[in-house]
Amino acid sequence: MIQNIPEITLNDGLTLPAIGLGTYKLNGASGVQAIVSALDAGYRLLDSAFNYENEGAVGEAIRRSSVPREQIRVTSKLPGRHHAYKQALQTIQESLYRSGLDYYDLYLIHWPNPSKDLYVEAWSALIDAQKWGLIRSIGVSNFLPEHLDRLIKETGVTPSVNQVELHPYFSQEEQRAYHQEHGIVTESWSPLGRASRLLEDPVIQKIARDRKKTVSQIILRWHIQLGALPLPKSSSPSRQIENLSVFEFSLSDEEMQAISALSRPDGRLYDQDPAVYEEF
Ligand SMILES: NC(=O)c1ccc[n+]([C@@H]2O[C@H](COP(=O)([O-])OP(=O)(O)OC[C@H]3O[C@@H](n4cnc5c(N)ncnc54)[C@H](OP(=O)(O)O)[C@@H]3O)[C@@H](O)[C@H]2O)c1
């Protein structure tokens, strides 16, 4: 089943489909099977990371699927322990060896880890890896405006994407406004709130009933109308199709506002504020 998915153009000209597949926890043979099923369903953007230990599964799924490599956008991310310039370049190369791919379409710095103060160095490595053709587009994840300001000021290169925690309980209004002002595309991680109590929220459940859609479809449609690119993860072929089927209806302004009103300043799922939370 192939869906008609709109495309978004990044600041360097690369296009991404307006929704992608999260792959955290899709590992090994069952992970390969789930990713092949997603490609069959019509997903053309895959989000992985060095630290998910599934770049191999992503590469294998691409080789097993009937979709040509050039039609797929593949993302991976640089872990915090390898921000130093030389290590960052070697890690990008290792990411490619693990996946068996010749290039990544998008490569992100996974977390800024500000106490280590090496993210500008890591960014210089991504800039060079892009020049050498290892990566088509370069971006970041979990960067606050203060971190983005430094990258732009010190290197002159603006990330194409910032992938941040975003769901109705944490709508990232200010962060999204910064991105819009700087031409950075917002990708949403944990767009379904990792299937937590968000899926039981009465406000969203009512809209879903009114619209004859599922709660997940309403949430994903909310992301799309905000202008964010959601990356829902599902291992189930039917839920993968359900999550893709969000382009043939739209939410009213009132419905959008009702969902956005659920956001809270402390709405992060795991208290992962990039100003203080670090991952290696
Ligand atoms: N950059 C970062 O720091 C960062 C952090 C976290 C995540 N991410 C990325 O973002 C992706 C998505 O985030 P996530 O995996 O944390 O959470 P998520 O996509 O919000 O939620 C995934 C959970 O929702 C369930 N689910 C999916 N579709 C559903 C549906 N239609 N109805 C009911 N349940 C459904 C999945 O179960 P089934 O698999 O059983 O369907 C899974 O348990 C990750 O996979 C990863 O690629 C990035």
XYZ file of C-alpha atoms and ligand atoms in Angstrom:
328
model
C 0.000 0.000 0.000
C 1.679 3.213 -1.136
C 0.507 6.495 0.293
C 0.800 9.884 -1.340
C 3.188 11.647 1.043
C 4.032 15.345 0.524
C 7.702 16.404 0.479
C 9.560 19.015 2.495
C 12.623 20.806 1.091
C 15.573 21.373 3.437
C 17.847 24.440 3.428
C 20.394 22.562 1.273
C 17.845 21.417 -1.316
C 17.417 17.792 -0.168
C 13.783 16.735 0.073
C 12.294 14.600 2.844
C 8.866 12.988 2.963
C 6.587 14.713 5.500
C 6.572 11.643 7.806
C 9.191 9.005 8.603
C 9.629 5.753 10.498
C 11.277 5.796 13.935
C 13.414 2.692 14.395
C 14.412 2.803 18.072
C 13.995 -0.823 19.317
C 13.739 -2.246 15.785
C 16.807 -4.504 15.922
C 17.899 -7.844 14.534
C 15.774 -10.054 12.264
C 12.432 -8.812 13.607
C 13.657 -5.242 13.164
C 14.618 -5.943 9.539
C 11.181 -7.454 8.941
C 9.425 -4.420 10.463
C 11.487 -1.966 8.393
C 10.871 -3.927 5.150
C 7.158 -3.865 5.932
C 7.325 -0.089 6.471
C 9.063 0.406 3.108
C 6.376 -1.763 1.463
C 3.710 0.418 3.120
C 5.255 3.557 1.609
C 7.662 4.948 4.236
C 10.618 6.597 2.517
C 12.376 8.173 5.524
C 14.061 5.991 8.162
C 15.407 7.412 11.414
C 18.172 5.451 13.127
C 21.232 6.185 15.272
C 24.659 4.727 16.033
C 23.435 4.236 19.617
C 20.305 2.278 18.578
C 22.682 -0.456 17.395
C 20.429 -1.054 14.405
C 22.212 0.628 11.519
C 22.885 -2.929 10.296
C 19.184 -3.817 10.407
C 18.314 -0.616 8.534
C 20.871 -1.337 5.791
C 19.736 -4.967 5.506
C 16.063 -3.935 5.225
C 16.943 -1.505 2.425
C 18.794 -4.238 0.529
C 15.905 -6.703 1.002
C 13.170 -4.280 -0.008
C 12.189 -3.687 -3.618
C 12.445 0.096 -3.175
C 15.478 1.604 -4.952
C 18.072 3.017 -2.527
C 17.901 6.496 -4.052
C 14.188 6.752 -3.228
C 14.852 6.259 0.496
C 16.141 8.886 2.926
C 18.235 7.285 5.645
C 19.194 9.089 8.857
C 21.716 8.216 11.534
C 23.154 10.114 14.489
C 26.529 10.753 16.060
C 26.752 9.630 19.699
C 27.927 12.003 22.422
C 31.089 10.050 23.216
C 32.488 10.747 19.719
C 32.200 14.515 19.358
C 35.939 15.156 18.948
C 36.643 15.941 15.260
C 38.692 12.867 14.296
C 36.486 10.476 16.275
C 33.363 12.006 14.755
C 34.622 11.384 11.224
C 35.607 7.810 12.079
C 32.191 7.231 13.648
C 30.422 8.432 10.512
C 32.559 6.017 8.491
C 31.797 3.225 10.988
C 28.046 4.038 10.719
C 28.343 3.541 6.956
C 30.259 0.252 7.349
C 27.612 -1.007 9.802
C 24.750 -0.209 7.442
C 26.592 -1.270 4.296
C 25.411 1.956 2.667
C 27.644 4.288 0.617
C 26.129 7.431 2.079
C 23.590 8.679 4.632
C 20.994 11.148 3.426
C 20.879 12.860 6.800
C 23.283 12.670 9.738
C 22.581 14.403 13.050
C 24.532 15.184 16.211
C 22.396 13.158 18.648
C 22.721 15.375 21.762
C 24.690 18.602 22.349
C 26.152 17.513 25.720
C 27.006 21.132 26.598
C 29.182 20.324 29.622
C 31.708 18.649 27.285
C 31.613 21.649 24.940
C 32.621 19.663 21.848
C 29.487 19.997 19.739
C 30.955 22.744 17.516
C 33.905 20.436 16.793
C 31.475 17.622 15.963
C 29.616 20.014 13.663
C 32.865 20.801 11.782
C 33.291 17.045 11.218
C 29.756 16.770 9.801
C 30.442 19.757 7.520
C 33.548 18.002 6.142
C 31.801 14.620 5.848
C 29.121 16.334 3.766
C 31.808 17.904 1.515
C 33.358 14.461 1.013
C 30.012 12.920 0.025
C 29.536 10.643 3.044
C 26.377 12.533 4.028
C 23.948 14.489 1.857
C 22.424 16.709 4.536
C 23.593 17.593 8.047
C 21.549 18.437 11.084
C 21.265 18.113 14.839
C 19.007 16.698 17.498
C 18.052 18.042 20.918
C 19.799 21.375 20.291
C 18.404 24.397 22.165
C 18.436 27.830 20.473
C 21.621 28.745 22.387
C 23.411 25.696 20.922
C 22.126 26.423 17.407
C 23.234 30.064 17.703
C 26.785 28.934 18.438
C 26.935 26.492 15.502
C 25.725 29.163 13.107
C 27.984 31.900 14.507
C 31.151 29.801 14.688
C 30.865 27.848 11.409
C 28.441 29.836 9.240
C 26.528 26.611 8.496
C 22.907 26.280 9.658
C 21.662 22.726 10.379
C 19.013 21.495 7.933
C 17.041 19.721 10.674
C 16.693 19.728 14.455
C 15.050 16.567 15.787
C 13.462 17.279 19.178
C 10.994 15.743 21.610
C 7.579 16.901 20.417
C 4.078 15.639 21.157
C 0.841 17.244 22.407
C 2.074 17.262 26.025
C 5.246 19.110 24.967
C 4.559 21.222 21.895
C 7.876 23.139 21.708
C 6.290 26.395 20.577
C 9.347 28.627 21.130
C 11.794 26.087 19.763
C 9.669 25.689 16.612
C 9.476 29.466 16.179
C 13.290 29.646 16.330
C 13.535 26.889 13.692
C 11.098 28.641 11.413
C 12.998 31.915 11.693
C 16.254 30.138 10.739
C 14.915 27.826 8.013
C 15.486 24.668 10.072
C 13.023 21.768 9.695
C 11.633 20.431 12.984
C 11.501 16.641 13.285
C 9.406 15.232 16.160
C 10.776 12.380 18.242
C 8.369 10.321 20.350
C 5.562 11.942 18.329
C 3.017 9.578 19.943
C 4.492 10.139 23.389
C 5.843 6.590 23.130
C 2.263 5.267 23.416
C 2.030 6.468 27.014
C -1.098 7.993 28.612
C -1.151 10.475 25.712
C -3.108 7.884 23.718
C -5.765 7.923 26.459
C -6.149 11.682 26.552
C -9.909 12.505 26.571
C -9.548 15.669 24.440
C -7.773 13.780 21.655
C -10.056 10.761 22.028
C -13.101 12.975 21.468
C -11.612 14.518 18.309
C -10.771 11.000 17.089
C -14.360 9.845 17.650
C -15.773 12.946 15.908
C -13.436 12.458 12.958
C -13.701 8.648 12.819
C -9.917 8.441 13.001
C -7.638 6.792 15.542
C -6.004 8.788 18.339
C -2.596 8.210 16.725
C -3.819 9.574 13.398
C -5.149 12.721 15.090
C -1.845 13.259 16.888
C 0.225 12.710 13.741
C -2.028 15.035 11.755
C -1.507 17.680 14.479
C 2.292 17.377 13.962
C 1.913 17.790 10.212
C -0.293 20.870 10.503
C 2.196 22.391 13.000
C 4.799 22.057 10.235
C 6.778 19.393 12.118
C 7.937 16.097 10.618
C 6.877 13.184 12.880
C 8.856 9.943 13.148
C 6.423 7.406 14.650
C 7.917 4.009 15.415
C 5.818 0.907 14.925
C 6.770 -2.723 14.580
C 3.262 -3.630 13.415
C 2.414 -3.522 9.679
C -1.176 -2.435 10.374
C -0.149 0.375 12.744
C 2.539 1.473 10.250
C -0.184 1.907 7.607
C -2.506 3.572 10.125
C 0.236 6.092 10.982
C 0.864 6.909 7.315
C -2.812 7.509 6.599
C -2.899 11.128 7.743
C -2.842 13.086 4.503
C -6.466 12.791 3.392
C -8.063 14.840 6.188
C -7.273 17.985 8.151
C -7.980 19.316 11.618
C -9.823 22.593 12.129
C -8.129 25.559 13.846
C -10.224 24.820 16.954
C -9.115 21.182 17.017
C -5.472 22.201 16.538
C -5.751 24.700 19.399
C -7.466 22.188 21.693
C -4.610 19.718 21.176
C -1.886 22.378 21.531
C -3.532 23.534 24.793
C -2.576 20.145 26.323
C 1.097 21.168 26.304
C 2.792 21.819 29.647
C 6.219 23.285 30.470
C 7.063 20.051 32.341
C 5.559 17.830 29.657
C 8.796 16.100 28.643
C 8.357 12.313 28.852
C 11.641 11.514 30.590
C 12.783 14.885 31.913
C 15.443 15.095 29.191
C 16.179 18.824 29.063
C 19.194 19.192 26.724
C 20.535 22.062 28.863
C 21.418 19.519 31.551
C 20.595 16.006 30.282
C 23.433 14.378 28.335
C 23.787 11.121 26.413
C 26.967 9.428 25.376
N 16.787 12.124 18.796
C 16.465 11.565 19.932
O 17.058 11.861 20.981
C 15.357 10.566 19.961
C 14.804 10.143 21.185
C 13.746 9.228 21.147
C 13.263 8.763 19.928
N 13.840 9.168 18.747
C 13.352 8.704 17.415
O 11.949 8.931 17.346
C 11.299 7.715 17.027
C 9.896 7.663 17.597
O 9.900 7.821 19.000
P 9.584 6.635 20.026
O 9.938 5.333 19.398
O 10.256 7.014 21.290
O 8.039 6.769 20.314
P 6.680 6.922 19.460
O 6.940 6.769 18.017
O 6.016 8.141 19.967
O 5.838 5.680 20.014
C 6.207 4.369 19.715
C 5.266 3.449 20.498
O 3.946 3.661 20.022
C 3.364 2.426 19.598
N 2.526 2.741 18.447
C 2.936 3.158 17.220
N 1.884 3.408 16.431
C 0.777 3.167 17.168
C -0.603 3.247 16.890
N -1.041 3.640 15.702
N -1.462 2.918 17.894
C -1.022 2.517 19.102
N 0.291 2.421 19.427
C 1.184 2.743 18.463
C 4.539 1.545 19.268
O 4.210 0.193 19.459
P 4.329 -0.899 18.256
O 5.739 -0.862 17.763
O 3.952 -2.166 18.922
O 3.326 -0.451 17.204
C 5.572 1.994 20.297
O 5.324 1.361 21.548
C 12.242 6.651 17.628
O 11.935 5.356 17.156
C 13.559 7.206 17.195
O 13.784 6.933 15.818
C 14.873 10.077 18.752
